[in-house]
Amino acid sequence: MDELARQLAELAGNSPVQLLNDPFPEPIGIRLYLKRDDLLHPLVSGNKWRKLKYNLLEAQKQNLNTLLTFGGAYSNHLYATAAAGQVFGFKTIGIVRGDELATSARNPTLAFCESCGMTLYFVSRAEYRQKNDPDFQADLINRFGPCYVIPEGGTNELAICGTTEIIPELIAQLSRIPDYVCCPVGTGGTVAGLARSAPKETVVLGFVVLKGLDLAKLEPEPIEAGRAHARLRQVDYPFGGYAKTTPELIAFIQAFERKTGVKLEQIYTGKMLYGIYDLARQGYFPNDATVVAVHTGGLQGRSKELDVD
């Protein structure tokens, strides 16, 4: 086993499952567990580590030591890719949406990326919409040299291979098959992997955090690639749209953190946990159901507003 494979293998399965006793503002009749993928690695954590794992191995197999990927100014994926490059010895290039940002002060996410050695290349929003176009990607490779290209959000077939490993891990940890496994949905790579690997007894719930997103219409069809059975369901908790929030959501996250000591962020995991709470109040889950929520990390996107209580 070479050094990269050894390092990645050591991280596999290092995500604990935590029983949350009475985590919500009122008692709910389910057994709720949290799959703590936020603890997989101090920098490359959560579902981003899962998505990058096999892509890093493939880049090495192709003898490419530079990763090129795409994201917005607050992208968890850019953050994780930059960290992975530093940890595992890859050069990294981030194509950032918004050419006006090139001359602006760096926000914490972009500053971290640069501190890890990532080269940031800012493009207009019109150019950014071409991110999946082969000619656009070829122009980038001509500019930067040979690169291993990873799509925005990190979702591709190899990413889904990484996220299929979540459910087998948690079944081994619980010594039982969960009734429900829940995760927030952005680009769909994590929920696709869950759907692919879930036993038929398990319902996979994708908590959509983007307004108007339809799992069936995601490109490049990651959900269809992972639809192992019909027990994949979409529930929508966007709170106004991607990265938007409300006072109700902020108050819920603060109350959850006081009770459990587990940090959340308001873009993905906070919305998912609120959704589980809301569905449970409505009687969506059978009494005493075993429900596992996947904590997908991304705490660098945590709002300062959450620390004011």
PDB file of C-alpha atoms in Angstrom:
ATOM      1  CA  MET A   1       0.000   0.000   0.000  1.00  0.00           C
ATOM      2  CA  ASP A   2       1.473   3.368  -0.972  1.00  0.00           C
ATOM      3  CA  GLU A   3       1.575   6.318   1.410  1.00  0.00           C
ATOM      4  CA  LEU A   4      -1.570   8.098   0.163  1.00  0.00           C
ATOM      5  CA  ALA A   5      -3.655   4.917   0.256  1.00  0.00           C
ATOM      6  CA  ARG A   6      -2.312   4.170   3.747  1.00  0.00           C
ATOM      7  CA  GLN A   7      -3.234   7.641   5.029  1.00  0.00           C
ATOM      8  CA  LEU A   8      -6.725   7.457   3.565  1.00  0.00           C
ATOM      9  CA  ALA A   9      -7.261   3.935   4.915  1.00  0.00           C
ATOM     10  CA  GLU A  10      -6.329   5.108   8.417  1.00  0.00           C
ATOM     11  CA  LEU A  11      -9.082   7.734   8.299  1.00  0.00           C
ATOM     12  CA  ALA A  12     -11.725   5.243   7.116  1.00  0.00           C
ATOM     13  CA  GLY A  13     -14.269   4.447   9.796  1.00  0.00           C
ATOM     14  CA  ASN A  14     -12.984   7.097  12.218  1.00  0.00           C
ATOM     15  CA  SER A  15     -16.359   8.799  12.377  1.00  0.00           C
ATOM     16  CA  PRO A  16     -18.235   7.885  15.590  1.00  0.00           C
ATOM     17  CA  VAL A  17     -21.986   7.495  15.994  1.00  0.00           C
ATOM     18  CA  GLN A  18     -23.425   9.477  18.906  1.00  0.00           C
ATOM     19  CA  LEU A  19     -26.787   8.885  20.568  1.00  0.00           C
ATOM     20  CA  LEU A  20     -28.522  12.200  21.175  1.00  0.00           C
ATOM     21  CA  ASN A  21     -30.664  12.035  24.274  1.00  0.00           C
ATOM     22  CA  ASP A  22     -33.440  14.635  24.329  1.00  0.00           C
ATOM     23  CA  PRO A  23     -31.745  17.008  21.831  1.00  0.00           C
ATOM     24  CA  PHE A  24     -34.799  19.045  20.848  1.00  0.00           C
ATOM     25  CA  PRO A  25     -36.867  21.750  22.568  1.00  0.00           C
ATOM     26  CA  GLU A  26     -39.525  19.138  23.360  1.00  0.00           C
ATOM     27  CA  PRO A  27     -39.385  15.343  23.762  1.00  0.00           C
ATOM     28  CA  ILE A  28     -39.648  13.439  20.477  1.00  0.00           C
ATOM     29  CA  GLY A  29     -40.441   9.725  20.324  1.00  0.00           C
ATOM     30  CA  ILE A  30     -37.491   8.597  18.171  1.00  0.00           C
ATOM     31  CA  ARG A  31     -33.995   7.289  18.885  1.00  0.00           C
ATOM     32  CA  LEU A  32     -31.793   9.856  17.195  1.00  0.00           C
ATOM     33  CA  TYR A  33     -28.150   9.182  16.399  1.00  0.00           C
ATOM     34  CA  LEU A  34     -25.629  11.511  14.799  1.00  0.00           C
ATOM     35  CA  LYS A  35     -22.991  10.098  12.449  1.00  0.00           C
ATOM     36  CA  ARG A  36     -20.140  12.470  13.295  1.00  0.00           C
ATOM     37  CA  ASP A  37     -18.429  12.844   9.938  1.00  0.00           C
ATOM     38  CA  ASP A  38     -17.460  16.323  11.143  1.00  0.00           C
ATOM     39  CA  LEU A  39     -14.839  14.507  13.258  1.00  0.00           C
ATOM     40  CA  LEU A  40     -13.230  12.535  10.406  1.00  0.00           C
ATOM     41  CA  HIS A  41     -10.357  14.999  10.040  1.00  0.00           C
ATOM     42  CA  PRO A  42      -9.674  18.396  11.655  1.00  0.00           C
ATOM     43  CA  LEU A  43      -9.519  20.145   8.255  1.00  0.00           C
ATOM     44  CA  VAL A  44     -10.798  17.768   5.546  1.00  0.00           C
ATOM     45  CA  SER A  45     -13.958  16.753   7.368  1.00  0.00           C
ATOM     46  CA  GLY A  46     -17.436  15.562   6.647  1.00  0.00           C
ATOM     47  CA  ASN A  47     -18.873  14.512   3.333  1.00  0.00           C
ATOM     48  CA  LYS A  48     -16.176  16.498   1.510  1.00  0.00           C
ATOM     49  CA  TRP A  49     -13.554  14.039   2.748  1.00  0.00           C
ATOM     50  CA  ARG A  50     -15.739  11.151   1.592  1.00  0.00           C
ATOM     51  CA  LYS A  51     -16.101  12.727  -1.847  1.00  0.00           C
ATOM     52  CA  LEU A  52     -12.416  13.493  -2.230  1.00  0.00           C
ATOM     53  CA  LYS A  53     -11.069  10.126  -1.067  1.00  0.00           C
ATOM     54  CA  TYR A  54     -11.282   8.146  -4.313  1.00  0.00           C
ATOM     55  CA  ASN A  55     -10.688  11.214  -6.457  1.00  0.00           C
ATOM     56  CA  LEU A  56      -7.316  11.683  -4.752  1.00  0.00           C
ATOM     57  CA  LEU A  57      -6.430   8.069  -5.447  1.00  0.00           C
ATOM     58  CA  GLU A  58      -7.493   8.458  -9.077  1.00  0.00           C
ATOM     59  CA  ALA A  59      -5.428  11.635  -9.480  1.00  0.00           C
ATOM     60  CA  GLN A  60      -2.413   9.755  -8.157  1.00  0.00           C
ATOM     61  CA  LYS A  61      -3.145   6.839 -10.488  1.00  0.00           C
ATOM     62  CA  GLN A  62      -3.134   9.278 -13.436  1.00  0.00           C
ATOM     63  CA  ASN A  63       0.152  10.790 -12.193  1.00  0.00           C
ATOM     64  CA  LEU A  64      -1.486  14.188 -11.747  1.00  0.00           C
ATOM     65  CA  ASN A  65      -0.291  16.152  -8.736  1.00  0.00           C
ATOM     66  CA  THR A  66      -2.559  19.190  -9.237  1.00  0.00           C
ATOM     67  CA  LEU A  67      -6.268  19.322  -8.374  1.00  0.00           C
ATOM     68  CA  LEU A  68      -8.456  21.892 -10.110  1.00  0.00           C
ATOM     69  CA  THR A  69     -11.984  22.533  -8.936  1.00  0.00           C
ATOM     70  CA  PHE A  70     -14.759  25.121  -8.713  1.00  0.00           C
ATOM     71  CA  GLY A  71     -16.732  26.963  -6.068  1.00  0.00           C
ATOM     72  CA  GLY A  72     -18.220  30.167  -4.727  1.00  0.00           C
ATOM     73  CA  ALA A  73     -16.625  32.518  -2.236  1.00  0.00           C
ATOM     74  CA  TYR A  74     -17.852  30.510   0.772  1.00  0.00           C
ATOM     75  CA  SER A  75     -17.492  27.044  -0.726  1.00  0.00           C
ATOM     76  CA  ASN A  76     -17.014  24.161   1.724  1.00  0.00           C
ATOM     77  CA  HIS A  77     -15.684  22.171  -1.218  1.00  0.00           C
ATOM     78  CA  LEU A  78     -12.943  24.673  -2.065  1.00  0.00           C
ATOM     79  CA  TYR A  79     -11.994  24.759   1.616  1.00  0.00           C
ATOM     80  CA  ALA A  80     -11.799  20.963   1.846  1.00  0.00           C
ATOM     81  CA  THR A  81      -9.906  20.586  -1.443  1.00  0.00           C
ATOM     82  CA  ALA A  82      -7.323  23.159  -0.374  1.00  0.00           C
ATOM     83  CA  ALA A  83      -6.887  21.381   2.956  1.00  0.00           C
ATOM     84  CA  ALA A  84      -6.650  17.982   1.272  1.00  0.00           C
ATOM     85  CA  GLY A  85      -3.991  19.311  -1.051  1.00  0.00           C
ATOM     86  CA  GLN A  86      -1.924  20.512   1.877  1.00  0.00           C
ATOM     87  CA  VAL A  87      -2.422  17.326   3.912  1.00  0.00           C
ATOM     88  CA  PHE A  88      -1.887  14.807   1.122  1.00  0.00           C
ATOM     89  CA  GLY A  89       0.657  16.613  -1.025  1.00  0.00           C
ATOM     90  CA  PHE A  90      -1.294  17.948  -4.024  1.00  0.00           C
ATOM     91  CA  LYS A  91      -1.136  21.374  -5.595  1.00  0.00           C
ATOM     92  CA  THR A  92      -4.608  22.939  -5.794  1.00  0.00           C
ATOM     93  CA  ILE A  93      -6.327  25.480  -8.019  1.00  0.00           C
ATOM     94  CA  GLY A  94      -9.725  26.967  -7.204  1.00  0.00           C
ATOM     95  CA  ILE A  95     -11.858  28.540  -9.925  1.00  0.00           C
ATOM     96  CA  VAL A  96     -13.964  31.036  -7.985  1.00  0.00           C
ATOM     97  CA  ARG A  97     -17.316  32.458  -9.112  1.00  0.00           C
ATOM     98  CA  GLY A  98     -17.186  36.276  -9.270  1.00  0.00           C
ATOM     99  CA  ASP A  99     -14.306  38.163 -10.898  1.00  0.00           C
ATOM    100  CA  GLU A 100     -15.037  41.208  -8.724  1.00  0.00           C
ATOM    101  CA  LEU A 101     -13.678  39.224  -5.759  1.00  0.00           C
ATOM    102  CA  ALA A 102     -10.159  39.240  -7.180  1.00  0.00           C
ATOM    103  CA  THR A 103      -9.449  42.717  -5.804  1.00  0.00           C
ATOM    104  CA  SER A 104     -11.525  42.359  -2.624  1.00  0.00           C
ATOM    105  CA  ALA A 105     -10.289  41.427   0.844  1.00  0.00           C
ATOM    106  CA  ARG A 106     -10.377  37.673   1.252  1.00  0.00           C
ATOM    107  CA  ASN A 107     -13.156  36.243   3.400  1.00  0.00           C
ATOM    108  CA  PRO A 108     -12.136  33.539   5.920  1.00  0.00           C
ATOM    109  CA  THR A 109     -12.867  30.666   3.495  1.00  0.00           C
ATOM    110  CA  LEU A 110     -10.785  32.063   0.639  1.00  0.00           C
ATOM    111  CA  ALA A 111      -8.043  33.215   3.019  1.00  0.00           C
ATOM    112  CA  PHE A 112      -7.818  29.665   4.368  1.00  0.00           C
ATOM    113  CA  CYS A 113      -7.632  28.256   0.848  1.00  0.00           C
ATOM    114  CA  GLU A 114      -4.698  30.518   0.020  1.00  0.00           C
ATOM    115  CA  SER A 115      -3.013  29.696   3.327  1.00  0.00           C
ATOM    116  CA  CYS A 116      -3.067  26.047   2.248  1.00  0.00           C
ATOM    117  CA  GLY A 117      -1.338  26.963  -1.001  1.00  0.00           C
ATOM    118  CA  MET A 118      -4.382  26.979  -3.282  1.00  0.00           C
ATOM    119  CA  THR A 119      -4.127  29.226  -6.336  1.00  0.00           C
ATOM    120  CA  LEU A 120      -7.376  31.161  -6.694  1.00  0.00           C
ATOM    121  CA  TYR A 121      -8.517  32.145 -10.183  1.00  0.00           C
ATOM    122  CA  PHE A 122     -11.552  34.426 -10.280  1.00  0.00           C
ATOM    123  CA  VAL A 123     -13.924  34.315 -13.252  1.00  0.00           C
ATOM    124  CA  SER A 124     -17.108  36.175 -14.113  1.00  0.00           C
ATOM    125  CA  ARG A 125     -20.434  34.593 -13.338  1.00  0.00           C
ATOM    126  CA  ALA A 126     -21.039  34.117 -17.062  1.00  0.00           C
ATOM    127  CA  GLU A 127     -17.735  32.254 -17.423  1.00  0.00           C
ATOM    128  CA  TYR A 128     -18.428  30.244 -14.305  1.00  0.00           C
ATOM    129  CA  ARG A 129     -21.620  28.857 -15.811  1.00  0.00           C
ATOM    130  CA  GLN A 130     -19.366  27.087 -18.326  1.00  0.00           C
ATOM    131  CA  LYS A 131     -17.633  25.126 -15.557  1.00  0.00           C
ATOM    132  CA  ASN A 132     -18.776  21.749 -16.943  1.00  0.00           C
ATOM    133  CA  ASP A 133     -18.031  22.606 -20.580  1.00  0.00           C
ATOM    134  CA  PRO A 134     -15.110  20.512 -21.940  1.00  0.00           C
ATOM    135  CA  ASP A 135     -13.730  23.433 -23.967  1.00  0.00           C
ATOM    136  CA  PHE A 136     -13.755  25.724 -20.934  1.00  0.00           C
ATOM    137  CA  GLN A 137     -11.990  23.081 -18.866  1.00  0.00           C
ATOM    138  CA  ALA A 138      -9.458  22.535 -21.683  1.00  0.00           C
ATOM    139  CA  ASP A 139      -8.670  26.275 -21.663  1.00  0.00           C
ATOM    140  CA  LEU A 140      -8.062  26.084 -17.912  1.00  0.00           C
ATOM    141  CA  ILE A 141      -5.722  23.125 -18.310  1.00  0.00           C
ATOM    142  CA  ASN A 142      -3.856  25.001 -21.048  1.00  0.00           C
ATOM    143  CA  ARG A 143      -3.456  27.884 -18.613  1.00  0.00           C
ATOM    144  CA  PHE A 144      -2.436  25.913 -15.528  1.00  0.00           C
ATOM    145  CA  GLY A 145      -0.927  22.744 -16.966  1.00  0.00           C
ATOM    146  CA  PRO A 146      -2.008  19.118 -16.443  1.00  0.00           C
ATOM    147  CA  CYS A 147      -4.678  18.945 -13.723  1.00  0.00           C
ATOM    148  CA  TYR A 148      -7.113  16.474 -12.256  1.00  0.00           C
ATOM    149  CA  VAL A 149     -10.491  18.233 -12.579  1.00  0.00           C
ATOM    150  CA  ILE A 150     -13.070  17.797  -9.812  1.00  0.00           C
ATOM    151  CA  PRO A 151     -16.571  19.242 -10.366  1.00  0.00           C
ATOM    152  CA  GLU A 152     -18.198  21.921  -8.229  1.00  0.00           C
ATOM    153  CA  GLY A 153     -19.227  20.446  -4.896  1.00  0.00           C
ATOM    154  CA  GLY A 154     -17.054  17.391  -5.538  1.00  0.00           C
ATOM    155  CA  THR A 155     -19.870  15.181  -6.814  1.00  0.00           C
ATOM    156  CA  ASN A 156     -18.942  12.598  -9.431  1.00  0.00           C
ATOM    157  CA  GLU A 157     -18.994   8.810  -9.629  1.00  0.00           C
ATOM    158  CA  LEU A 158     -15.871   8.453  -7.480  1.00  0.00           C
ATOM    159  CA  ALA A 159     -17.373  10.795  -4.888  1.00  0.00           C
ATOM    160  CA  ILE A 160     -20.463   8.605  -4.708  1.00  0.00           C
ATOM    161  CA  CYS A 161     -18.206   5.577  -4.196  1.00  0.00           C
ATOM    162  CA  GLY A 162     -16.868   7.366  -1.124  1.00  0.00           C
ATOM    163  CA  THR A 163     -20.260   8.214   0.328  1.00  0.00           C
ATOM    164  CA  THR A 164     -21.529   4.644  -0.129  1.00  0.00           C
ATOM    165  CA  GLU A 165     -19.262   3.735   2.792  1.00  0.00           C
ATOM    166  CA  ILE A 166     -21.264   5.698   5.368  1.00  0.00           C
ATOM    167  CA  ILE A 167     -24.161   3.282   5.903  1.00  0.00           C
ATOM    168  CA  PRO A 168     -22.079   0.082   6.219  1.00  0.00           C
ATOM    169  CA  GLU A 169     -19.966   1.875   8.830  1.00  0.00           C
ATOM    170  CA  LEU A 170     -22.916   3.026  10.897  1.00  0.00           C
ATOM    171  CA  ILE A 171     -24.659  -0.365  10.729  1.00  0.00           C
ATOM    172  CA  ALA A 172     -21.501  -1.965  12.136  1.00  0.00           C
ATOM    173  CA  GLN A 173     -21.331   0.694  14.851  1.00  0.00           C
ATOM    174  CA  LEU A 174     -25.005   0.394  15.820  1.00  0.00           C
ATOM    175  CA  SER A 175     -25.163  -3.406  15.398  1.00  0.00           C
ATOM    176  CA  ARG A 176     -28.555  -2.835  13.814  1.00  0.00           C
ATOM    177  CA  ILE A 177     -30.113  -1.548  10.609  1.00  0.00           C
ATOM    178  CA  PRO A 178     -31.497   1.982  11.055  1.00  0.00           C
ATOM    179  CA  ASP A 179     -35.040   2.789  10.037  1.00  0.00           C
ATOM    180  CA  TYR A 180     -34.044   6.153   8.564  1.00  0.00           C
ATOM    181  CA  VAL A 181     -30.773   7.758   7.474  1.00  0.00           C
ATOM    182  CA  CYS A 182     -30.862  11.516   6.889  1.00  0.00           C
ATOM    183  CA  CYS A 183     -28.491  13.956   5.235  1.00  0.00           C
ATOM    184  CA  PRO A 184     -28.630  17.505   3.874  1.00  0.00           C
ATOM    185  CA  VAL A 185     -28.531  17.841   0.080  1.00  0.00           C
ATOM    186  CA  GLY A 186     -26.557  20.343  -2.009  1.00  0.00           C
ATOM    187  CA  THR A 187     -25.123  18.681  -5.125  1.00  0.00           C
ATOM    188  CA  GLY A 188     -26.526  15.253  -4.242  1.00  0.00           C
ATOM    189  CA  GLY A 189     -23.377  13.146  -3.972  1.00  0.00           C
ATOM    190  CA  THR A 190     -23.884  12.138  -0.353  1.00  0.00           C
ATOM    191  CA  VAL A 191     -27.551  11.209  -0.592  1.00  0.00           C
ATOM    192  CA  ALA A 192     -26.804   9.265  -3.805  1.00  0.00           C
ATOM    193  CA  GLY A 193     -24.205   7.189  -1.980  1.00  0.00           C
ATOM    194  CA  LEU A 194     -26.596   6.581   0.904  1.00  0.00           C
ATOM    195  CA  ALA A 195     -29.332   5.448  -1.489  1.00  0.00           C
ATOM    196  CA  ARG A 196     -26.930   3.126  -3.274  1.00  0.00           C
ATOM    197  CA  SER A 197     -25.756   1.364  -0.114  1.00  0.00           C
ATOM    198  CA  ALA A 198     -28.889   1.418   2.059  1.00  0.00           C
ATOM    199  CA  PRO A 199     -30.540  -1.930   2.823  1.00  0.00           C
ATOM    200  CA  LYS A 200     -34.139  -2.254   1.748  1.00  0.00           C
ATOM    201  CA  GLU A 201     -35.311  -1.785   5.342  1.00  0.00           C
ATOM    202  CA  THR A 202     -33.870   1.735   5.503  1.00  0.00           C
ATOM    203  CA  VAL A 203     -35.503   4.913   4.238  1.00  0.00           C
ATOM    204  CA  VAL A 204     -33.015   7.556   3.063  1.00  0.00           C
ATOM    205  CA  LEU A 205     -34.212  11.127   3.594  1.00  0.00           C
ATOM    206  CA  GLY A 206     -32.555  13.909   1.613  1.00  0.00           C
ATOM    207  CA  PHE A 207     -33.099  17.292   3.286  1.00  0.00           C
ATOM    208  CA  VAL A 208     -32.880  19.791   0.426  1.00  0.00           C
ATOM    209  CA  VAL A 209     -31.415  23.130   1.529  1.00  0.00           C
ATOM    210  CA  LEU A 210     -31.687  24.907  -1.852  1.00  0.00           C
ATOM    211  CA  LYS A 211     -34.972  26.495  -2.846  1.00  0.00           C
ATOM    212  CA  GLY A 212     -36.665  24.712  -5.739  1.00  0.00           C
ATOM    213  CA  LEU A 213     -34.171  21.847  -6.041  1.00  0.00           C
ATOM    214  CA  ASP A 214     -35.550  18.552  -7.366  1.00  0.00           C
ATOM    215  CA  LEU A 215     -33.378  15.512  -6.639  1.00  0.00           C
ATOM    216  CA  ALA A 216     -34.589  13.845  -9.818  1.00  0.00           C
ATOM    217  CA  LYS A 217     -33.213  16.708 -11.923  1.00  0.00           C
ATOM    218  CA  LEU A 218     -29.745  17.024 -10.439  1.00  0.00           C
ATOM    219  CA  GLU A 219     -26.881  16.998 -12.936  1.00  0.00           C
ATOM    220  CA  PRO A 220     -24.959  14.924 -13.774  1.00  0.00           C
ATOM    221  CA  GLU A 221     -27.759  12.710 -12.454  1.00  0.00           C
ATOM    222  CA  PRO A 222     -26.033  11.635  -9.231  1.00  0.00           C
ATOM    223  CA  ILE A 223     -29.293  10.630  -7.616  1.00  0.00           C
ATOM    224  CA  GLU A 224     -30.259   8.257 -10.396  1.00  0.00           C
ATOM    225  CA  ALA A 225     -26.773   6.772 -10.119  1.00  0.00           C
ATOM    226  CA  GLY A 226     -27.440   6.039  -6.474  1.00  0.00           C
ATOM    227  CA  ARG A 227     -31.113   5.071  -6.520  1.00  0.00           C
ATOM    228  CA  ALA A 228     -30.852   1.485  -5.330  1.00  0.00           C
ATOM    229  CA  HIS A 229     -34.529   1.243  -4.416  1.00  0.00           C
ATOM    230  CA  ALA A 230     -37.654   3.354  -4.075  1.00  0.00           C
ATOM    231  CA  ARG A 231     -37.024   4.218  -0.400  1.00  0.00           C
ATOM    232  CA  LEU A 232     -35.276   7.516  -1.175  1.00  0.00           C
ATOM    233  CA  ARG A 233     -37.391  10.518  -0.255  1.00  0.00           C
ATOM    234  CA  GLN A 234     -36.916  14.248  -0.624  1.00  0.00           C
ATOM    235  CA  VAL A 235     -37.975  16.705   2.049  1.00  0.00           C
ATOM    236  CA  ASP A 236     -37.485  20.456   1.650  1.00  0.00           C
ATOM    237  CA  TYR A 237     -36.166  22.770   4.353  1.00  0.00           C
ATOM    238  CA  PRO A 238     -34.471  25.635   2.459  1.00  0.00           C
ATOM    239  CA  PHE A 239     -35.493  28.450   4.854  1.00  0.00           C
ATOM    240  CA  GLY A 240     -35.667  30.828   1.915  1.00  0.00           C
ATOM    241  CA  GLY A 241     -32.831  29.419  -0.162  1.00  0.00           C
ATOM    242  CA  TYR A 242     -29.210  28.357  -0.124  1.00  0.00           C
ATOM    243  CA  ALA A 243     -27.212  29.943   2.720  1.00  0.00           C
ATOM    244  CA  LYS A 244     -30.312  31.838   3.868  1.00  0.00           C
ATOM    245  CA  THR A 245     -31.646  31.548   7.370  1.00  0.00           C
ATOM    246  CA  THR A 246     -34.334  32.786   9.744  1.00  0.00           C
ATOM    247  CA  PRO A 247     -34.420  33.765  13.426  1.00  0.00           C
ATOM    248  CA  GLU A 248     -36.357  30.541  14.082  1.00  0.00           C
ATOM    249  CA  LEU A 249     -33.568  28.409  12.616  1.00  0.00           C
ATOM    250  CA  ILE A 250     -30.853  30.299  14.511  1.00  0.00           C
ATOM    251  CA  ALA A 251     -32.747  29.885  17.789  1.00  0.00           C
ATOM    252  CA  PHE A 252     -33.263  26.181  17.112  1.00  0.00           C
ATOM    253  CA  ILE A 253     -29.547  25.591  16.444  1.00  0.00           C
ATOM    254  CA  GLN A 254     -28.565  27.476  19.589  1.00  0.00           C
ATOM    255  CA  ALA A 255     -30.989  25.401  21.683  1.00  0.00           C
ATOM    256  CA  PHE A 256     -29.736  22.166  20.082  1.00  0.00           C
ATOM    257  CA  GLU A 257     -26.125  23.073  20.820  1.00  0.00           C
ATOM    258  CA  ARG A 258     -26.889  23.919  24.449  1.00  0.00           C
ATOM    259  CA  LYS A 259     -28.498  20.510  24.944  1.00  0.00           C
ATOM    260  CA  THR A 260     -26.005  18.360  23.051  1.00  0.00           C
ATOM    261  CA  GLY A 261     -22.709  20.242  22.912  1.00  0.00           C
ATOM    262  CA  VAL A 262     -22.572  19.493  19.159  1.00  0.00           C
ATOM    263  CA  LYS A 263     -21.771  22.432  16.899  1.00  0.00           C
ATOM    264  CA  LEU A 264     -23.869  22.882  13.750  1.00  0.00           C
ATOM    265  CA  GLU A 265     -23.868  25.390  10.911  1.00  0.00           C
ATOM    266  CA  GLN A 266     -26.905  27.080   9.438  1.00  0.00           C
ATOM    267  CA  ILE A 267     -26.413  26.128   5.758  1.00  0.00           C
ATOM    268  CA  TYR A 268     -26.684  22.326   5.859  1.00  0.00           C
ATOM    269  CA  THR A 269     -26.699  20.435   9.160  1.00  0.00           C
ATOM    270  CA  GLY A 270     -28.768  22.963  11.075  1.00  0.00           C
ATOM    271  CA  LYS A 271     -31.529  22.820   8.469  1.00  0.00           C
ATOM    272  CA  MET A 272     -31.446  19.003   8.442  1.00  0.00           C
ATOM    273  CA  LEU A 273     -31.735  18.723  12.246  1.00  0.00           C
ATOM    274  CA  TYR A 274     -34.558  21.254  12.279  1.00  0.00           C
ATOM    275  CA  GLY A 275     -36.285  19.229   9.566  1.00  0.00           C
ATOM    276  CA  ILE A 276     -35.989  16.013  11.570  1.00  0.00           C
ATOM    277  CA  TYR A 277     -37.449  17.789  14.592  1.00  0.00           C
ATOM    278  CA  ASP A 278     -40.292  19.257  12.542  1.00  0.00           C
ATOM    279  CA  LEU A 279     -41.149  15.933  10.886  1.00  0.00           C
ATOM    280  CA  ALA A 280     -41.079  14.152  14.247  1.00  0.00           C
ATOM    281  CA  ARG A 281     -43.518  16.698  15.699  1.00  0.00           C
ATOM    282  CA  GLN A 282     -45.847  15.954  12.797  1.00  0.00           C
ATOM    283  CA  GLY A 283     -45.743  12.202  13.489  1.00  0.00           C
ATOM    284  CA  TYR A 284     -43.743  11.421  10.329  1.00  0.00           C
ATOM    285  CA  PHE A 285     -41.585   8.817  12.070  1.00  0.00           C
ATOM    286  CA  PRO A 286     -43.050   5.754  13.799  1.00  0.00           C
ATOM    287  CA  ASN A 287     -42.701   5.817  17.558  1.00  0.00           C
ATOM    288  CA  ASP A 288     -39.271   4.605  18.718  1.00  0.00           C
ATOM    289  CA  ALA A 289     -37.862   4.606  15.168  1.00  0.00           C
ATOM    290  CA  THR A 290     -34.074   4.560  14.859  1.00  0.00           C
ATOM    291  CA  VAL A 291     -33.073   7.685  12.941  1.00  0.00           C
ATOM    292  CA  VAL A 292     -29.469   8.497  12.000  1.00  0.00           C
ATOM    293  CA  ALA A 293     -28.510  12.001  10.858  1.00  0.00           C
ATOM    294  CA  VAL A 294     -25.210  12.449   9.027  1.00  0.00           C
ATOM    295  CA  HIS A 295     -23.262  15.470  10.258  1.00  0.00           C
ATOM    296  CA  THR A 296     -21.576  16.571   7.036  1.00  0.00           C
ATOM    297  CA  GLY A 297     -19.129  19.026   8.614  1.00  0.00           C
ATOM    298  CA  GLY A 298     -18.684  22.431   6.986  1.00  0.00           C
ATOM    299  CA  LEU A 299     -18.325  24.235  10.303  1.00  0.00           C
ATOM    300  CA  GLN A 300     -16.073  26.877   8.725  1.00  0.00           C
ATOM    301  CA  GLY A 301     -19.332  28.239   7.262  1.00  0.00           C
ATOM    302  CA  ARG A 302     -20.853  28.654  10.717  1.00  0.00           C
ATOM    303  CA  SER A 303     -22.408  32.074  11.216  1.00  0.00           C
ATOM    304  CA  LYS A 304     -21.124  34.307  14.011  1.00  0.00           C
ATOM    305  CA  GLU A 305     -24.783  34.941  14.752  1.00  0.00           C
ATOM    306  CA  LEU A 306     -24.968  31.469  16.300  1.00  0.00           C
ATOM    307  CA  ASP A 307     -22.493  32.444  19.012  1.00  0.00           C
ATOM    308  CA  VAL A 308     -24.680  35.283  20.257  1.00  0.00           C
ATOM    309  CA  ASP A 309     -27.182  33.790  22.647  1.00  0.00           C
TER     310      ASP A 309
END
